[in-house]
Amino acid sequence: MGLSVQDVSRQYPTPGEPLVVLRGATLAMEPGDSLAIVGPSGSGKSTLLSILGALDPPTAGRVELDGVDPFTLDEPGLARFRNERVGFVFQDHYLLPQCTVLENVLVPKLAAGGSSDADRQQAEALLNRVGLGDRLTHRPAELSGGERQRAALARALVNRPALLLADEPTGNLDRQSAENVGELLLEMSRQQETMLVVVTHSQELAAVMARRMRLDDGRLSPID
Ligand SMILES: Nc1ncnc2c1ncn2[C@@H]1O[C@H](COP(=O)(O)OP(=O)(O)OP(=O)(O)O)[C@@H](O)[C@H]1O
Ligand SMILES: [Mg+2]
């Protein structure tokens, strides 16, 4: 059980020498674990997250989530893996503007083949837990920035993913909203026994995670 990342490298082809973005990143996590990844702009943090989330294959190395290497799956298997095993929260919420908050949270259920009454109840329960129980029929434009991020968090958790990935989830928020969203990320991932990886420039957010690692020039190393 857990996440295993072994010696992962990523290069991008260029007209000249290939651009090396990740150089042998290795890490391991267990259910309930939380990890902050910090590092300067361009150091490869988002690249690493997209590999962990099976959005992008590594050039070399191996990723396994609960014993499954997603990059060995066929296209439908890979799509199901991304949808059911991994939750994403980005700096921008990417909520669908024409849909209500509740509908947005149900989108991953629709992608998995339709949403039942039980799904709807679960989505409502999640929205209650993130403090949006009285905003179910609001559209994203009718929410505050922090509320949008909380709705995005509920959406990321609706399929009970094994792994929750957050890329600068509080980057666009004021300090108080950032703190709320940060606490909620941690609390929800603990409750659901989801592994949590957060990329952040915020020292406060990094400090509340169980562990911290730094990416520097594509090299990943533990800090403190
Ligand atoms: N698809 C791509 N093709 C070519 N180069 C890329 C691609 N994606 C990212 N890069 C390069 O890889 C490097 C790392 O990018 P990445 O987005 O992982 O950085 P980051 O650590 O998330 O930075 P930031 O803190 O600014 O978000 C950058 O120099 C970027 O230009
Ligand atoms: Mg980034």
CSV table of C-alpha atoms and ligand atoms in Angstrom, one decimal:
chain,number,residue,atom,x,y,z
A,1,MET,CA,0.0,0.0,0.0
A,2,GLY,CA,1.1,3.6,-0.6
A,3,LEU,CA,3.0,5.6,-3.1
A,4,SER,CA,6.4,4.6,-4.3
A,5,VAL,CA,8.5,6.8,-6.6
A,6,GLN,CA,11.8,5.3,-7.6
A,7,ASP,CA,14.6,7.3,-9.4
A,8,VAL,CA,12.2,9.3,-11.6
A,9,SER,CA,13.7,11.5,-14.2
A,10,ARG,CA,12.0,13.7,-16.8
A,11,GLN,CA,13.6,15.4,-19.8
A,12,TYR,CA,12.0,17.5,-22.4
A,13,PRO,CA,13.4,17.4,-25.9
A,14,THR,CA,14.6,20.7,-27.3
A,15,PRO,CA,16.3,21.6,-30.6
A,16,GLY,CA,19.7,21.3,-28.8
A,17,GLU,CA,20.5,19.3,-25.6
A,18,PRO,CA,17.4,17.8,-23.9
A,19,LEU,CA,16.1,19.9,-21.0
A,20,VAL,CA,16.6,17.8,-17.8
A,21,VAL,CA,13.8,18.8,-15.3
A,22,LEU,CA,13.8,15.9,-12.8
A,23,ARG,CA,17.0,14.0,-11.9
A,24,GLY,CA,16.3,10.7,-10.0
A,25,ALA,CA,13.5,11.8,-7.7
A,26,THR,CA,12.8,9.1,-5.0
A,27,LEU,CA,10.1,9.2,-2.3
A,28,ALA,CA,7.7,6.9,-0.5
A,29,MET,CA,4.4,7.6,1.3
A,30,GLU,CA,1.9,5.6,3.3
A,31,PRO,CA,-1.9,6.1,3.7
A,32,GLY,CA,-2.5,9.1,6.0
A,33,ASP,CA,0.9,10.6,5.2
A,34,SER,CA,1.3,14.3,4.1
A,35,LEU,CA,4.2,15.9,2.3
A,36,ALA,CA,5.0,19.4,1.3
A,37,ILE,CA,7.3,20.0,-1.7
A,38,VAL,CA,9.0,23.4,-1.9
A,39,GLY,CA,11.6,24.8,-4.3
A,40,PRO,CA,12.2,27.7,-6.6
A,41,SER,CA,10.2,28.4,-9.7
A,42,GLY,CA,11.2,26.1,-12.5
A,43,SER,CA,12.7,23.5,-10.3
A,44,GLY,CA,10.3,20.8,-11.5
A,45,LYS,CA,7.5,20.7,-8.8
A,46,SER,CA,4.6,20.8,-11.2
A,47,THR,CA,6.3,18.3,-13.5
A,48,LEU,CA,6.7,15.9,-10.5
A,49,LEU,CA,3.1,16.3,-9.5
A,50,SER,CA,1.9,15.5,-13.0
A,51,ILE,CA,4.0,12.3,-13.0
A,52,LEU,CA,2.6,11.3,-9.6
A,53,GLY,CA,-0.9,11.9,-10.9
A,54,ALA,CA,-0.3,9.8,-14.0
A,55,LEU,CA,-0.9,12.8,-16.3
A,56,ASP,CA,2.6,12.6,-17.8
A,57,PRO,CA,5.0,9.6,-17.9
A,58,PRO,CA,8.6,9.9,-16.6
A,59,THR,CA,11.5,9.6,-19.0
A,60,ALA,CA,13.0,7.0,-16.6
A,61,GLY,CA,12.2,5.5,-13.2
A,62,ARG,CA,9.1,4.0,-11.7
A,63,VAL,CA,5.9,5.2,-10.0
A,64,GLU,CA,3.5,2.8,-8.2
A,65,LEU,CA,0.3,3.6,-6.3
A,66,ASP,CA,-0.9,0.7,-4.2
A,67,GLY,CA,1.3,-1.6,-6.2
A,68,VAL,CA,0.0,-0.4,-9.6
A,69,ASP,CA,2.3,1.4,-12.2
A,70,PRO,CA,-0.2,3.5,-14.0
A,71,PHE,CA,2.0,3.9,-17.0
A,72,THR,CA,1.7,0.2,-17.8
A,73,LEU,CA,-2.1,0.5,-18.1
A,74,ASP,CA,-4.0,0.8,-21.4
A,75,GLU,CA,-5.7,4.1,-22.3
A,76,PRO,CA,-9.1,3.4,-20.7
A,77,GLY,CA,-7.3,1.9,-17.6
A,78,LEU,CA,-5.1,5.0,-17.3
A,79,ALA,CA,-8.1,7.3,-17.6
A,80,ARG,CA,-9.9,5.3,-14.9
A,81,PHE,CA,-6.8,5.4,-12.7
A,82,ARG,CA,-6.6,9.2,-12.9
A,83,ASN,CA,-10.2,9.7,-12.2
A,84,GLU,CA,-10.7,7.2,-9.4
A,85,ARG,CA,-7.3,6.9,-7.7
A,86,VAL,CA,-6.0,10.5,-7.8
A,87,GLY,CA,-7.5,13.9,-6.8
A,88,PHE,CA,-6.1,17.2,-8.0
A,89,VAL,CA,-6.4,20.7,-6.6
A,90,PHE,CA,-4.7,23.4,-8.6
A,91,GLN,CA,-3.9,27.0,-8.0
A,92,ASP,CA,-6.8,27.9,-10.2
A,93,HIS,CA,-9.9,26.0,-9.2
A,94,TYR,CA,-11.0,24.9,-12.7
A,95,LEU,CA,-14.6,24.7,-11.7
A,96,LEU,CA,-17.1,24.7,-14.6
A,97,PRO,CA,-18.6,28.2,-14.6
A,98,GLN,CA,-22.0,27.1,-16.0
A,99,CYS,CA,-22.5,24.4,-13.3
A,100,THR,CA,-23.5,24.7,-9.7
A,101,VAL,CA,-21.2,23.9,-6.9
A,102,LEU,CA,-23.0,20.6,-6.3
A,103,GLU,CA,-22.8,19.7,-10.0
A,104,ASN,CA,-19.1,20.6,-10.1
A,105,VAL,CA,-18.4,18.2,-7.2
A,106,LEU,CA,-20.3,15.4,-9.1
A,107,VAL,CA,-18.3,15.8,-12.3
A,108,PRO,CA,-15.8,13.0,-11.5
A,109,LYS,CA,-18.8,10.7,-10.8
A,110,LEU,CA,-20.2,11.5,-14.2
A,111,ALA,CA,-16.9,10.7,-15.8
A,112,ALA,CA,-17.0,7.4,-14.0
A,113,GLY,CA,-20.4,6.5,-15.5
A,114,GLY,CA,-23.2,8.5,-14.0
A,115,SER,CA,-24.1,9.8,-10.5
A,116,SER,CA,-26.6,8.1,-8.2
A,117,ASP,CA,-28.6,9.4,-5.3
A,118,ALA,CA,-25.9,8.1,-3.0
A,119,ASP,CA,-23.2,10.0,-5.0
A,120,ARG,CA,-25.3,13.1,-4.6
A,121,GLN,CA,-25.6,12.6,-0.8
A,122,GLN,CA,-21.9,12.0,-0.6
A,123,ALA,CA,-21.1,15.2,-2.5
A,124,GLU,CA,-23.5,17.1,-0.3
A,125,ALA,CA,-21.8,15.7,2.8
A,126,LEU,CA,-18.4,16.7,1.5
A,127,LEU,CA,-19.6,20.2,0.7
A,128,ASN,CA,-21.0,20.4,4.3
A,129,ARG,CA,-17.6,19.3,5.6
A,130,VAL,CA,-15.8,22.1,3.7
A,131,GLY,CA,-18.3,24.6,4.9
A,132,LEU,CA,-20.3,25.0,1.7
A,133,GLY,CA,-23.5,23.2,2.7
A,134,ASP,CA,-25.5,26.4,2.1
A,135,ARG,CA,-23.8,27.2,-1.3
A,136,LEU,CA,-24.9,24.1,-3.2
A,137,THR,CA,-26.7,25.9,-6.0
A,138,HIS,CA,-24.3,28.8,-6.3
A,139,ARG,CA,-22.2,29.1,-9.5
A,140,PRO,CA,-18.4,29.5,-9.1
A,141,ALA,CA,-18.7,33.2,-10.0
A,142,GLU,CA,-20.9,33.6,-7.0
A,143,LEU,CA,-18.3,32.3,-4.5
A,144,SER,CA,-15.3,33.9,-2.9
A,145,GLY,CA,-11.8,32.7,-3.9
A,146,GLY,CA,-11.5,30.5,-0.7
A,147,GLU,CA,-14.9,29.0,-1.3
A,148,ARG,CA,-14.0,28.1,-4.8
A,149,GLN,CA,-10.9,26.3,-3.6
A,150,ARG,CA,-12.9,24.5,-1.0
A,151,ALA,CA,-15.4,23.4,-3.7
A,152,ALA,CA,-12.4,22.2,-5.8
A,153,LEU,CA,-11.2,20.2,-2.8
A,154,ALA,CA,-14.6,18.5,-2.4
A,155,ARG,CA,-14.5,17.7,-6.1
A,156,ALA,CA,-11.0,16.2,-5.8
A,157,LEU,CA,-12.2,14.0,-2.9
A,158,VAL,CA,-15.5,12.7,-4.2
A,159,ASN,CA,-14.1,9.5,-5.6
A,160,ARG,CA,-12.2,8.9,-2.4
A,161,PRO,CA,-8.8,8.9,-4.1
A,162,ALA,CA,-5.7,7.2,-2.6
A,163,LEU,CA,-3.6,10.2,-3.5
A,164,LEU,CA,-4.5,13.9,-3.3
A,165,LEU,CA,-2.2,16.2,-5.2
A,166,ALA,CA,-2.3,20.0,-4.7
A,167,ASP,CA,-0.3,22.5,-6.7
A,168,GLU,CA,-0.1,25.9,-5.0
A,169,PRO,CA,-3.7,25.4,-3.8
A,170,THR,CA,-3.5,28.6,-1.7
A,171,GLY,CA,-1.5,30.7,-4.1
A,172,ASN,CA,-4.3,33.0,-5.1
A,173,LEU,CA,-5.8,33.4,-1.6
A,174,ASP,CA,-5.5,36.0,1.2
A,175,ARG,CA,-3.7,34.8,4.3
A,176,GLN,CA,-6.8,33.9,6.3
A,177,SER,CA,-8.5,31.9,3.4
A,178,ALA,CA,-5.1,30.3,2.7
A,179,GLU,CA,-4.9,29.1,6.3
A,180,ASN,CA,-8.5,27.7,6.2
A,181,VAL,CA,-7.9,25.9,2.9
A,182,GLY,CA,-4.6,24.5,4.2
A,183,GLU,CA,-6.1,23.2,7.4
A,184,LEU,CA,-9.0,21.7,5.5
A,185,LEU,CA,-6.7,19.9,3.0
A,186,LEU,CA,-4.9,18.2,5.9
A,187,GLU,CA,-8.0,17.4,7.9
A,188,MET,CA,-9.9,15.9,4.9
A,189,SER,CA,-6.9,13.9,3.8
A,190,ARG,CA,-6.5,12.5,7.3
A,191,GLN,CA,-10.2,11.6,7.6
A,192,GLN,CA,-10.2,9.8,4.3
A,193,GLU,CA,-6.7,8.3,4.8
A,194,THR,CA,-5.7,9.9,1.6
A,195,MET,CA,-2.0,10.5,1.0
A,196,LEU,CA,-1.5,14.3,0.5
A,197,VAL,CA,1.3,15.9,-1.6
A,198,VAL,CA,1.2,19.7,-1.6
A,199,VAL,CA,3.4,21.9,-3.7
A,200,THR,CA,3.6,25.4,-2.1
A,201,HIS,CA,5.7,28.5,-1.7
A,202,SER,CA,4.0,29.1,1.6
A,203,GLN,CA,6.1,28.3,4.7
A,204,GLU,CA,3.0,28.2,6.8
A,205,LEU,CA,1.3,25.6,4.6
A,206,ALA,CA,4.5,23.5,4.4
A,207,ALA,CA,4.9,23.6,8.1
A,208,VAL,CA,1.6,21.9,8.8
A,209,MET,CA,2.4,18.9,6.6
A,210,ALA,CA,3.9,15.8,8.3
A,211,ARG,CA,7.1,16.0,6.1
A,212,ARG,CA,8.8,18.4,3.8
A,213,MET,CA,11.0,17.9,0.8
A,214,ARG,CA,12.8,20.4,-1.5
A,215,LEU,CA,13.3,20.3,-5.2
A,216,ASP,CA,16.3,22.1,-6.4
A,217,ASP,CA,17.4,21.9,-10.1
A,218,GLY,CA,15.4,18.6,-10.4
A,219,ARG,CA,16.9,17.0,-7.3
A,220,LEU,CA,14.5,16.0,-4.5
A,221,SER,CA,15.8,15.9,-1.0
A,222,PRO,CA,14.3,15.9,2.5
A,223,ILE,CA,14.5,19.0,4.6
A,224,ASP,CA,14.7,19.3,8.4
B,1,LIG,N1,5.9,20.6,-21.6
B,1,LIG,C1,7.1,21.1,-21.4
B,1,LIG,N2,8.0,21.2,-22.4
B,1,LIG,C2,9.2,21.7,-22.2
B,1,LIG,N3,9.7,22.2,-21.1
B,1,LIG,C3,8.8,22.2,-20.0
B,1,LIG,C4,7.5,21.6,-20.2
B,1,LIG,N4,6.9,21.7,-18.9
B,1,LIG,C5,7.8,22.3,-18.1
B,1,LIG,N5,8.9,22.6,-18.8
B,1,LIG,C6,10.1,23.2,-18.1
B,1,LIG,O1,10.5,22.4,-17.0
B,1,LIG,C7,10.9,23.3,-15.9
B,1,LIG,C8,10.2,22.9,-14.7
B,1,LIG,O2,8.8,23.3,-14.8
B,1,LIG,P1,7.7,23.1,-13.7
B,1,LIG,O3,6.4,23.7,-14.2
B,1,LIG,O4,7.8,21.7,-13.2
B,1,LIG,O5,8.3,24.1,-12.5
B,1,LIG,P2,7.8,24.5,-11.1
B,1,LIG,O6,8.8,24.1,-10.1
B,1,LIG,O7,6.4,24.0,-10.9
B,1,LIG,O8,7.8,26.1,-11.2
B,1,LIG,P3,6.7,27.2,-10.6
B,1,LIG,O9,7.0,27.3,-9.1
B,1,LIG,O10,7.0,28.4,-11.3
B,1,LIG,O11,5.3,26.6,-10.8
B,1,LIG,C9,10.7,24.7,-16.4
B,1,LIG,O12,12.0,25.2,-16.7
B,1,LIG,C10,9.8,24.6,-17.6
B,1,LIG,O13,10.2,25.6,-18.6
B,2,MG,MG,4.5,24.9,-10.9
